[in-house]
Short mmCIF file of C-alpha atoms in Angstrom, two decimals:
data_model
loop_
_atom_site.label_atom_id
_atom_site.label_comp_id
_atom_site.label_asym_id
_atom_site.label_seq_id
_atom_site.Cartn_x
_atom_site.Cartn_y
_atom_site.Cartn_z
CA MET A 1 -3.23 -24.02 8.55
CA ALA A 2 -0.99 -24.21 5.52
CA ALA A 3 2.21 -26.10 5.67
CA ILE A 4 5.52 -24.75 4.54
CA ILE A 5 6.32 -25.77 1.00
CA SER A 6 9.91 -25.36 -0.18
CA CYS A 7 10.94 -25.76 -3.73
CA ASN A 8 14.47 -25.37 -5.07
CA CYS A 9 14.58 -24.01 -8.67
CA TYR A 10 17.35 -23.67 -11.17
CA SER A 11 17.40 -22.24 -14.67
CA SER A 12 19.42 -22.20 -17.72
CA LEU A 13 18.81 -20.93 -21.23
CA ALA A 14 17.43 -24.30 -22.24
CA ALA A 15 15.31 -25.18 -19.18
CA SER A 16 13.59 -23.95 -16.06
CA LYS A 17 12.25 -26.43 -13.53
CA CYS A 18 11.77 -27.07 -9.90
CA ILE A 19 13.78 -29.80 -8.23
CA SER A 20 13.48 -31.47 -4.97
CA PRO A 21 15.29 -29.82 -2.08
CA ILE A 22 17.20 -33.05 -1.30
CA THR A 23 20.50 -31.71 -2.57
CA LYS A 24 22.14 -28.41 -2.37
CA ALA A 25 22.97 -26.78 -5.68
CA SER A 26 25.33 -23.92 -6.14
CA SER A 27 22.36 -21.83 -7.27
CA PHE A 28 18.79 -22.41 -6.26
CA LEU A 29 15.62 -20.63 -5.55
CA ARG A 30 13.63 -21.39 -2.43
CA THR A 31 10.05 -20.47 -2.00
CA GLN A 32 7.37 -21.01 0.58
CA ASN A 33 4.05 -19.76 1.68
CA LEU A 34 5.53 -16.98 3.72
CA PRO A 35 6.47 -14.61 0.85
CA LYS A 36 9.08 -11.96 1.38
CA TYR A 37 9.45 -9.41 -1.33
CA THR A 38 12.89 -8.75 -2.80
CA PRO A 39 13.67 -6.30 -5.61
CA GLN A 40 13.92 -8.22 -8.97
CA LYS A 41 17.66 -7.58 -9.45
CA HIS A 42 18.50 -9.55 -6.34
CA VAL A 43 16.60 -12.65 -7.60
CA GLN A 44 19.12 -15.15 -9.14
CA CYS A 45 18.26 -17.61 -11.83
CA GLN A 46 21.77 -17.68 -13.30
CA LEU A 47 20.93 -15.43 -16.34
CA HIS A 48 23.02 -12.41 -16.96
CA ASN A 49 21.79 -8.83 -17.30
CA GLU A 50 23.89 -7.27 -20.18
CA GLN A 51 23.18 -3.77 -19.02
CA LYS A 52 24.26 -3.93 -15.40
CA GLY A 53 26.08 -7.27 -15.21
CA ARG A 54 23.83 -8.63 -12.48
CA PRO A 55 21.49 -11.71 -12.31
CA PHE A 56 17.80 -11.21 -12.83
CA SER A 57 14.68 -13.11 -12.57
CA LEU A 58 13.74 -15.59 -15.30
CA LYS A 59 9.96 -15.40 -16.00
CA LYS A 60 9.68 -19.14 -16.68
CA CYS A 61 11.34 -19.94 -13.45
CA ALA A 62 9.03 -17.65 -11.62
CA ILE A 63 6.00 -19.18 -13.20
CA SER A 64 7.20 -22.66 -12.35
CA ILE A 65 7.55 -21.78 -8.70
CA VAL A 66 4.29 -19.88 -8.49
CA LEU A 67 2.33 -22.73 -10.04
CA ALA A 68 3.94 -25.28 -7.84
CA ALA A 69 3.29 -23.20 -4.66
CA GLU A 70 -0.34 -22.41 -5.59
CA LEU A 71 -1.03 -26.09 -6.35
CA LEU A 72 0.56 -27.33 -3.21
CA ILE A 73 -0.67 -24.69 -0.83
CA ASN A 74 -4.41 -24.57 -1.69
CA GLY A 75 -3.96 -21.65 -4.08
CA ILE A 76 -1.90 -19.45 -1.76
CA PRO A 77 0.51 -17.65 -3.93
CA SER A 78 4.24 -17.07 -3.11
CA LEU A 79 5.40 -13.49 -3.72
CA ASP A 80 9.07 -14.10 -3.58
CA TRP A 81 11.54 -16.47 -5.12
CA SER A 82 14.78 -15.10 -3.75
CA PRO A 83 17.65 -17.50 -3.02
CA ASN A 84 17.67 -16.09 0.57
CA ALA A 85 14.01 -15.60 0.96
CA TYR A 86 13.20 -18.01 3.81
CA ALA A 87 13.17 -17.89 7.54
CA ALA A 88 15.17 -20.35 9.58
CA ASN A 89 12.32 -20.54 12.02
CA PRO A 90 9.17 -19.29 10.29
CA THR A 91 6.48 -18.07 12.55
CA PHE A 92 2.82 -18.74 11.84
CA PRO A 93 -0.03 -16.37 12.95
CA ASP A 94 -2.30 -17.60 15.59
CA LEU A 95 -5.41 -19.35 14.36
CA SER A 96 -7.60 -16.88 16.18
CA VAL A 97 -6.02 -14.10 14.11
CA LEU A 98 -6.80 -15.82 10.89
CA ILE A 99 -10.46 -16.15 11.77
CA SER A 100 -10.97 -12.77 13.37
CA GLY A 101 -12.89 -11.47 10.44
CA PRO A 102 -12.48 -10.24 6.95
CA PRO A 103 -9.88 -7.67 6.31
CA ILE A 104 -10.64 -4.12 5.18
CA LYS A 105 -9.59 -3.90 1.48
CA ASP A 106 -10.86 -0.53 0.40
CA PRO A 107 -7.96 1.94 0.32
CA GLY A 108 -10.10 4.83 1.32
CA ALA A 109 -11.30 3.02 4.45
CA LEU A 110 -7.73 1.95 5.27
CA LEU A 111 -6.59 5.53 5.12
CA ARG A 112 -9.47 6.78 7.18
CA TYR A 113 -8.79 4.25 9.93
CA ALA A 114 -5.07 5.03 9.69
CA LEU A 115 -5.55 8.61 10.83
CA PRO A 116 -4.30 9.45 14.36
CA ILE A 117 -7.63 10.26 15.83
CA ASN A 118 -9.90 8.70 18.52
CA ASN A 119 -13.49 9.80 17.98
CA LYS A 120 -16.01 7.04 18.27
CA ALA A 121 -18.84 9.18 17.08
CA VAL A 122 -17.46 9.82 13.66
CA ARG A 123 -16.44 6.17 13.27
CA GLU A 124 -20.09 5.27 13.88
CA VAL A 125 -21.09 7.38 10.95
CA GLN A 126 -18.27 6.09 8.77
CA LYS A 127 -18.92 2.33 9.33
CA PRO A 128 -22.48 2.10 7.97
CA LEU A 129 -21.62 4.30 4.99
CA GLU A 130 -18.74 1.89 4.17
CA ASP A 131 -21.06 -1.02 4.56
CA ILE A 132 -23.08 0.11 1.62
CA SER A 133 -20.46 -1.44 -0.63
CA GLU A 134 -21.38 -4.86 0.89
CA SER A 135 -25.03 -4.03 0.49
CA LEU A 136 -24.53 -3.39 -3.23
CA LYS A 137 -23.20 -6.88 -3.72
CA ILE A 138 -26.79 -8.15 -3.53
CA ALA A 139 -28.27 -8.68 -6.86
CA GLY A 140 -30.77 -6.09 -8.31
CA VAL A 141 -32.87 -3.62 -6.55
CA LYS A 142 -33.07 -5.79 -3.46
CA ALA A 143 -29.78 -4.33 -2.57
CA LEU A 144 -31.49 -1.04 -1.92
CA ASP A 145 -33.35 -2.42 1.16
CA SER A 146 -30.02 -3.09 2.78
CA VAL A 147 -28.65 0.23 1.57
CA GLU A 148 -31.57 1.93 3.22
CA ARG A 149 -30.78 0.37 6.54
CA ASN A 150 -27.14 1.53 6.18
CA VAL A 151 -28.21 5.05 5.40
CA ARG A 152 -30.67 5.32 8.32
CA GLN A 153 -27.98 3.96 10.65
CA ALA A 154 -25.44 6.55 9.49
CA SER A 155 -27.97 9.36 9.68
CA ARG A 156 -29.00 8.40 13.16
CA ALA A 157 -25.34 8.17 14.28
CA LEU A 158 -24.64 11.68 12.81
CA LYS A 159 -27.58 13.30 14.50
CA GLN A 160 -26.80 11.69 17.87
CA GLY A 161 -23.01 12.18 17.77
CA LYS A 162 -22.66 15.47 15.90
CA THR A 163 -21.75 17.41 19.12
CA LEU A 164 -19.08 14.87 19.94
CA ILE A 165 -17.72 15.03 16.41
CA VAL A 166 -17.51 18.82 16.47
CA SER A 167 -15.84 18.79 19.82
CA GLY A 168 -13.24 16.48 18.31
CA LEU A 169 -12.23 18.98 15.61
CA ALA A 170 -8.88 20.70 15.92
CA GLU A 171 -9.55 24.20 17.02
CA ALA A 172 -8.04 25.76 13.81
CA LYS A 173 -10.22 23.56 11.67
CA LYS A 174 -13.49 23.74 13.47
CA ASP A 175 -15.18 26.03 10.97
CA HIS A 176 -14.13 23.96 8.09
CA GLY A 177 -15.15 20.66 9.84
CA ALA A 178 -18.58 22.08 10.70
CA GLU A 179 -19.13 23.05 7.18
CA LEU A 180 -18.30 19.54 5.98
CA LEU A 181 -20.61 18.05 8.47
CA ASP A 182 -23.52 20.30 7.10
CA LYS A 183 -22.74 18.98 3.60
CA LEU A 184 -22.64 15.48 4.97
CA GLU A 185 -26.18 15.85 6.49
CA VAL A 186 -27.53 17.17 3.17
CA GLY A 187 -25.85 14.41 1.26
CA MET A 188 -27.31 11.78 3.52
CA GLU A 189 -30.78 13.17 2.82
CA GLU A 190 -30.06 13.06 -0.89
CA LEU A 191 -28.92 9.44 -0.61
CA GLN A 192 -32.02 8.58 1.24
CA GLN A 193 -34.02 10.02 -1.67
CA ILE A 194 -31.96 8.06 -4.12
CA VAL A 195 -32.90 4.86 -2.30
CA GLU A 196 -36.58 5.80 -2.20
CA ASP A 197 -36.37 6.36 -5.92
CA ARG A 198 -34.95 2.92 -6.30
CA ASN A 199 -32.07 4.40 -8.42
CA ARG A 200 -29.44 1.75 -7.68
CA ASP A 201 -26.81 3.24 -10.13
CA ALA A 202 -26.71 6.57 -8.25
CA VAL A 203 -25.92 4.96 -4.85
CA ALA A 204 -22.20 4.23 -5.26
CA PRO A 205 -21.20 7.72 -6.52
CA LYS A 206 -23.11 9.40 -3.77
CA GLN A 207 -21.60 7.02 -1.23
CA LYS A 208 -18.16 7.96 -2.47
CA GLU A 209 -18.96 11.63 -2.07
CA LEU A 210 -20.24 11.13 1.56
CA LEU A 211 -17.19 9.16 2.53
CA GLN A 212 -15.01 11.83 1.23
CA TYR A 213 -16.73 14.31 3.45
CA VAL A 214 -16.21 11.86 6.44
CA GLY A 215 -12.54 11.49 5.67
CA ASP A 216 -12.10 15.27 5.36
CA VAL A 217 -13.87 15.68 8.76
CA GLU A 218 -11.59 13.14 10.29
CA GLU A 219 -8.48 14.92 8.87
CA ASP A 220 -9.84 18.06 10.49
CA MET A 221 -9.55 16.29 13.81
CA VAL A 222 -5.82 15.95 13.44
CA ASP A 223 -4.16 18.72 15.40
CA GLY A 224 -0.66 19.06 14.04
CA PHE A 225 1.78 16.24 13.66
CA PRO A 226 1.18 13.83 16.50
CA TYR A 227 4.73 12.79 17.51
CA GLU A 228 8.49 13.52 17.20
CA VAL A 229 10.38 11.46 14.51
CA GLN A 230 13.34 9.73 15.99
CA GLU A 231 16.28 12.08 16.28
CA GLU A 232 18.65 10.28 13.86
CA TYR A 233 16.07 10.67 11.11
CA ARG A 234 14.76 14.21 11.77
CA ASN A 235 16.90 15.87 9.20
CA MET A 236 15.78 13.60 6.32
CA PRO A 237 12.93 14.68 4.04
CA LEU A 238 9.82 14.01 6.08
CA LEU A 239 6.13 14.11 5.10
CA LYS A 240 4.33 15.31 8.28
CA GLY A 241 0.78 14.58 7.03
CA ARG A 242 -0.82 13.38 3.84
CA ALA A 243 0.00 14.06 0.23
CA ALA A 244 -1.39 12.91 -3.13
CA VAL A 245 0.25 12.31 -6.44
CA ASP A 246 -0.93 11.45 -9.92
CA MET A 247 1.22 8.88 -11.68
CA LYS A 248 0.75 8.84 -15.54
CA VAL A 249 1.81 5.67 -17.22
CA LYS A 250 2.07 5.31 -20.95
CA VAL A 251 0.90 1.88 -21.92
CA LYS A 252 2.64 -0.04 -24.71
CA ASP A 253 1.29 -2.83 -26.85
CA ASN A 254 -2.36 -1.89 -26.08
CA PRO A 255 -4.32 -0.23 -28.96
CA ASN A 256 -7.26 0.53 -26.75
CA VAL A 257 -5.33 2.41 -24.07
CA GLU A 258 -2.66 4.95 -24.42
CA GLU A 259 -2.09 5.97 -20.84
CA ARG A 260 -3.49 5.57 -17.36
CA VAL A 261 -3.44 8.05 -14.48
CA PHE A 262 -3.21 6.48 -11.04
CA ARG A 263 -4.04 8.65 -8.00
CA ILE A 264 -1.92 7.68 -4.96
CA VAL A 265 -2.49 8.95 -1.41
CA LEU A 266 0.78 9.00 0.67
CA ASP A 267 0.49 8.73 4.38
CA GLY A 268 3.12 10.66 6.30
CA TYR A 269 1.29 10.31 9.61
CA ASN A 270 2.32 6.69 9.80
CA ALA A 271 5.39 6.65 7.54
CA PRO A 272 6.90 10.24 7.51
CA VAL A 273 10.42 9.17 6.50
CA THR A 274 9.35 6.72 3.79
CA ALA A 275 6.67 9.03 2.38
CA GLY A 276 8.92 12.09 2.67
CA ASN A 277 11.73 10.32 0.77
CA PHE A 278 9.33 9.54 -2.01
CA VAL A 279 7.83 12.98 -2.29
CA ASP A 280 11.23 14.43 -2.39
CA LEU A 281 12.16 12.19 -5.25
CA VAL A 282 8.94 13.02 -7.05
CA GLN A 283 9.80 16.71 -6.80
CA ARG A 284 13.16 15.93 -8.31
CA HIS A 285 11.36 14.25 -11.23
CA PHE A 286 13.35 11.08 -10.37
CA TYR A 287 10.65 8.73 -11.73
CA ASP A 288 9.68 10.73 -14.82
CA GLY A 289 10.52 8.72 -17.94
CA MET A 290 11.40 5.53 -15.97
CA GLU A 291 10.12 2.16 -17.15
CA ILE A 292 8.08 -0.34 -15.13
CA GLN A 293 10.70 -2.87 -14.30
CA ARG A 294 8.63 -5.65 -12.84
CA ALA A 295 5.06 -6.80 -13.48
CA ASP A 296 4.41 -10.36 -12.73
CA GLY A 297 0.86 -10.50 -11.45
CA PHE A 298 1.98 -10.18 -7.91
CA VAL A 299 3.59 -6.75 -7.85
CA VAL A 300 4.39 -3.85 -10.15
CA GLN A 301 7.75 -2.28 -9.45
CA THR A 302 9.96 0.60 -10.56
CA GLY A 303 12.53 2.90 -9.11
CA ASP A 304 15.78 1.31 -10.32
CA PRO A 305 17.78 3.99 -12.09
CA GLU A 306 19.94 3.36 -15.11
CA GLY A 307 23.62 2.60 -14.44
CA PRO A 308 25.18 0.44 -11.63
CA ALA A 309 23.41 2.25 -8.78
CA GLU A 310 20.45 0.50 -7.25
CA GLY A 311 18.90 3.61 -5.77
CA PHE A 312 18.86 7.35 -5.75
CA ILE A 313 22.38 8.96 -5.65
CA GLU A 314 22.40 12.03 -3.40
CA PRO A 315 24.31 14.69 -5.46
CA SER A 316 25.71 16.29 -2.31
CA THR A 317 27.40 13.12 -1.18
CA GLU A 318 27.52 11.04 -4.40
CA LYS A 319 26.29 8.16 -2.30
CA THR A 320 23.06 6.17 -2.42
CA ARG A 321 20.51 7.70 -0.15
CA THR A 322 18.96 4.91 1.94
CA ILE A 323 16.12 5.06 4.45
CA PRO A 324 15.25 2.90 7.48
CA LEU A 325 12.57 0.34 7.60
CA GLU A 326 9.62 2.17 9.10
CA ILE A 327 6.58 0.40 10.62
CA MET A 328 3.64 1.92 12.52
CA VAL A 329 2.17 -0.61 14.81
CA ASP A 330 -1.54 -0.20 15.52
CA GLY A 331 -1.96 1.28 19.06
CA GLU A 332 1.50 2.86 19.16
CA LYS A 333 2.10 6.58 18.99
CA ALA A 334 5.16 6.46 16.70
CA PRO A 335 6.68 4.07 14.19
CA VAL A 336 9.48 1.51 14.92
CA TYR A 337 12.59 1.72 12.84
CA GLY A 338 15.21 -0.59 11.63
CA GLU A 339 13.66 -3.91 12.70
CA THR A 340 10.81 -6.04 11.40
CA LEU A 341 7.91 -6.93 13.78
CA GLU A 342 8.96 -10.45 13.62
CA GLU A 343 12.41 -9.41 14.94
CA LEU A 344 10.89 -7.55 17.61
CA GLY A 345 8.75 -10.44 18.71
CA LEU A 346 5.51 -8.67 17.82
CA TYR A 347 4.00 -11.67 16.01
CA LYS A 348 0.39 -10.67 16.57
CA ALA A 349 0.73 -6.94 16.20
CA GLN A 350 -1.18 -5.23 13.46
CA THR A 351 0.21 -2.56 11.28
CA ARG A 352 -1.56 0.76 10.79
CA LEU A 353 -0.94 0.54 7.03
CA PRO A 354 -1.52 -3.17 6.08
CA PHE A 355 -1.01 -4.90 2.77
CA ASN A 356 -4.67 -5.40 2.33
CA ALA A 357 -5.71 -3.19 -0.67
CA PHE A 358 -5.05 -3.86 -4.30
CA GLY A 359 -2.41 -1.29 -5.05
CA THR A 360 -0.84 -1.10 -1.63
CA MET A 361 2.36 0.93 -2.13
CA ALA A 362 5.63 -0.03 -0.21
CA MET A 363 9.37 0.26 -0.47
CA ALA A 364 11.45 -2.61 -1.96
CA ARG A 365 14.66 -3.42 -0.11
CA ASP A 366 17.39 -6.01 0.21
CA GLU A 367 16.04 -9.12 1.91
CA PHE A 368 18.40 -9.02 4.92
CA GLU A 369 19.20 -5.37 5.01
CA ASN A 370 16.18 -3.65 6.70
CA ASN A 371 17.54 -0.16 6.17
CA SER A 372 18.54 -0.59 2.49
CA ALA A 373 15.46 0.99 0.79
CA SER A 374 16.20 3.92 -1.53
CA SER A 375 14.10 4.62 -4.47
CA GLN A 376 12.62 1.27 -5.57
CA VAL A 377 8.86 1.03 -4.88
CA PHE A 378 6.27 -1.63 -5.56
CA TRP A 379 2.51 -1.93 -5.70
CA LEU A 380 0.97 -5.22 -4.38
CA LEU A 381 -1.50 -6.80 -6.74
CA LYS A 382 -2.05 -10.32 -5.36
CA GLU A 383 -4.31 -10.75 -2.40
CA SER A 384 -5.45 -13.78 -0.42
CA GLU A 385 -8.49 -14.25 1.91
CA LEU A 386 -6.05 -15.99 4.36
CA THR A 387 -3.93 -12.86 4.78
CA PRO A 388 -5.87 -10.20 6.77
CA SER A 389 -3.97 -7.32 8.15
CA ASN A 390 -2.70 -8.98 11.33
CA ALA A 391 -1.65 -12.21 9.60
CA ASN A 392 -0.33 -10.96 6.20
CA ILE A 393 3.15 -12.03 6.06
CA LEU A 394 4.33 -8.85 4.33
CA ASP A 395 2.94 -6.79 7.17
CA GLY A 396 5.73 -5.65 9.55
CA ARG A 397 8.49 -6.65 7.06
CA TYR A 398 8.14 -3.92 4.42
CA ALA A 399 7.29 -0.30 4.81
CA VAL A 400 3.85 0.66 3.38
CA PHE A 401 3.43 4.39 2.91
CA GLY A 402 0.39 4.77 0.59
CA TYR A 403 -2.46 3.30 -1.43
CA VAL A 404 -3.63 3.73 -5.03
CA THR A 405 -7.04 5.25 -4.65
CA GLU A 406 -8.16 5.80 -8.27
CA ASN A 407 -7.80 3.47 -11.17
CA GLN A 408 -6.10 0.85 -9.02
CA ASP A 409 -7.78 -2.09 -10.90
CA PHE A 410 -5.81 -1.05 -14.12
CA LEU A 411 -2.52 -1.63 -12.29
CA ALA A 412 -2.93 -5.31 -13.31
CA ASP A 413 -2.67 -4.18 -17.01
CA VAL A 414 0.68 -2.43 -16.56
CA LYS A 415 3.51 -4.37 -18.15
CA VAL A 416 7.29 -4.25 -17.95
CA GLY A 417 8.50 -1.61 -20.33
CA ASP A 418 5.56 0.73 -19.84
CA VAL A 419 6.87 4.06 -19.20
CA ILE A 420 6.00 6.40 -16.24
CA GLU A 421 5.58 9.70 -18.12
CA SER A 422 5.34 11.65 -14.90
CA ILE A 423 4.52 11.57 -11.17
CA LYS A 424 3.22 14.92 -10.04
CA LEU A 425 2.31 16.12 -6.51
CA VAL A 426 -1.26 17.40 -6.50
CA SER A 427 -1.55 18.10 -2.81
CA GLY A 428 0.41 18.06 0.42
CA LEU A 429 3.60 19.81 -0.50
CA ASP A 430 3.19 22.00 2.60
CA ASN A 431 3.50 18.83 4.70
CA LEU A 432 7.00 18.05 3.31
CA VAL A 433 9.83 19.25 5.59
CA ASN A 434 13.66 19.18 4.97
CA PRO A 435 13.14 18.81 1.23
CA SER A 436 16.56 18.09 -0.27
CA TYR A 437 15.44 18.82 -3.86
CA LYS A 438 15.36 22.58 -2.93
CA ILE A 439 18.87 22.34 -1.64
CA ALA A 440 19.89 20.74 -4.87
CA GLY A 441 18.11 23.43 -6.84
#
């Protein structure tokens, strides 16, 4: 188990270095292996932002801290270097949690498991199809022997469990779900033929197609929205279901790439307030034309509007719209609001939407103000094998509400100053209730 490493850092125009935490300076940065994410503008390195008159993060200081932390903590990176980013009594995950197994990192799989359904039969079809990804890590055509076992297991599970799967479909969606199951059966036969033909290159695309069918069948098992949002938040924009957006980013200083389009799936089943707030802002074109404001190898962040405001100003009130911290705990029927899982004493609890996938999307907020999120969002890039879902120190502290599902690997190429040309909703608008953008016209 890694020990806590603290490092105070100060910066000037001439130097940036880490100092021993023996003395208390008027300005310092403290970092440790329990990273907490804080928006960039709240990080203080005693440099002045001419535009807003606020301190901001000095890159050299950040690098110094990161290198020190990674060297001292066996390569475990620190995500945060805020002057307030430390816990007085940090809590470590139980060792049994750390060795409970590898985390699921695929965003599609995370979204499938996050659906509010309980149908073992369809999960038994899903799992071996997902395991094909591991089988394909075997070199050469030898991988196909393992893939064949996966396909046979999935096919057998589908034949044996089809009746139970159909019985789990929502009444209004039964015909659509049954049609998808027929396509899934045919697709399995086609995948079996691909394996027999020893066509390794065709396996992954067919696997993706079949898992899309599985995910769609599972969504057809959801019958309406499964719970009532807490009364104090019911009149806010809410996403009662899933939605997808395409974020087009214009890339600067790269002659080989002009733009990238990232598909992001937003999960309102597990974060209706957070996802609803974001979709509402997307419909207002709030993010269109905005620059990427942080890209440091750990996260990509945007959402800070021009001017003194640090979030979205609601035109009707002329005040910053803020939303509560919203965390869905695995096994619970509704999210908890306003408190971190650590504050609730739920140290071993797993979140339904963990920080596992490259491109996990979450709300940025003030470190000690749980309900201060507004419009700033970030995508996590750095991952560690020592941070599975129920031991990731970001889980339960920040509200995850979606995953980048297409082109997520290219997030690492995004730089500060790259421009979000547009974020457009491609599906799920019908799931948005109480949209304020319509009121605003």
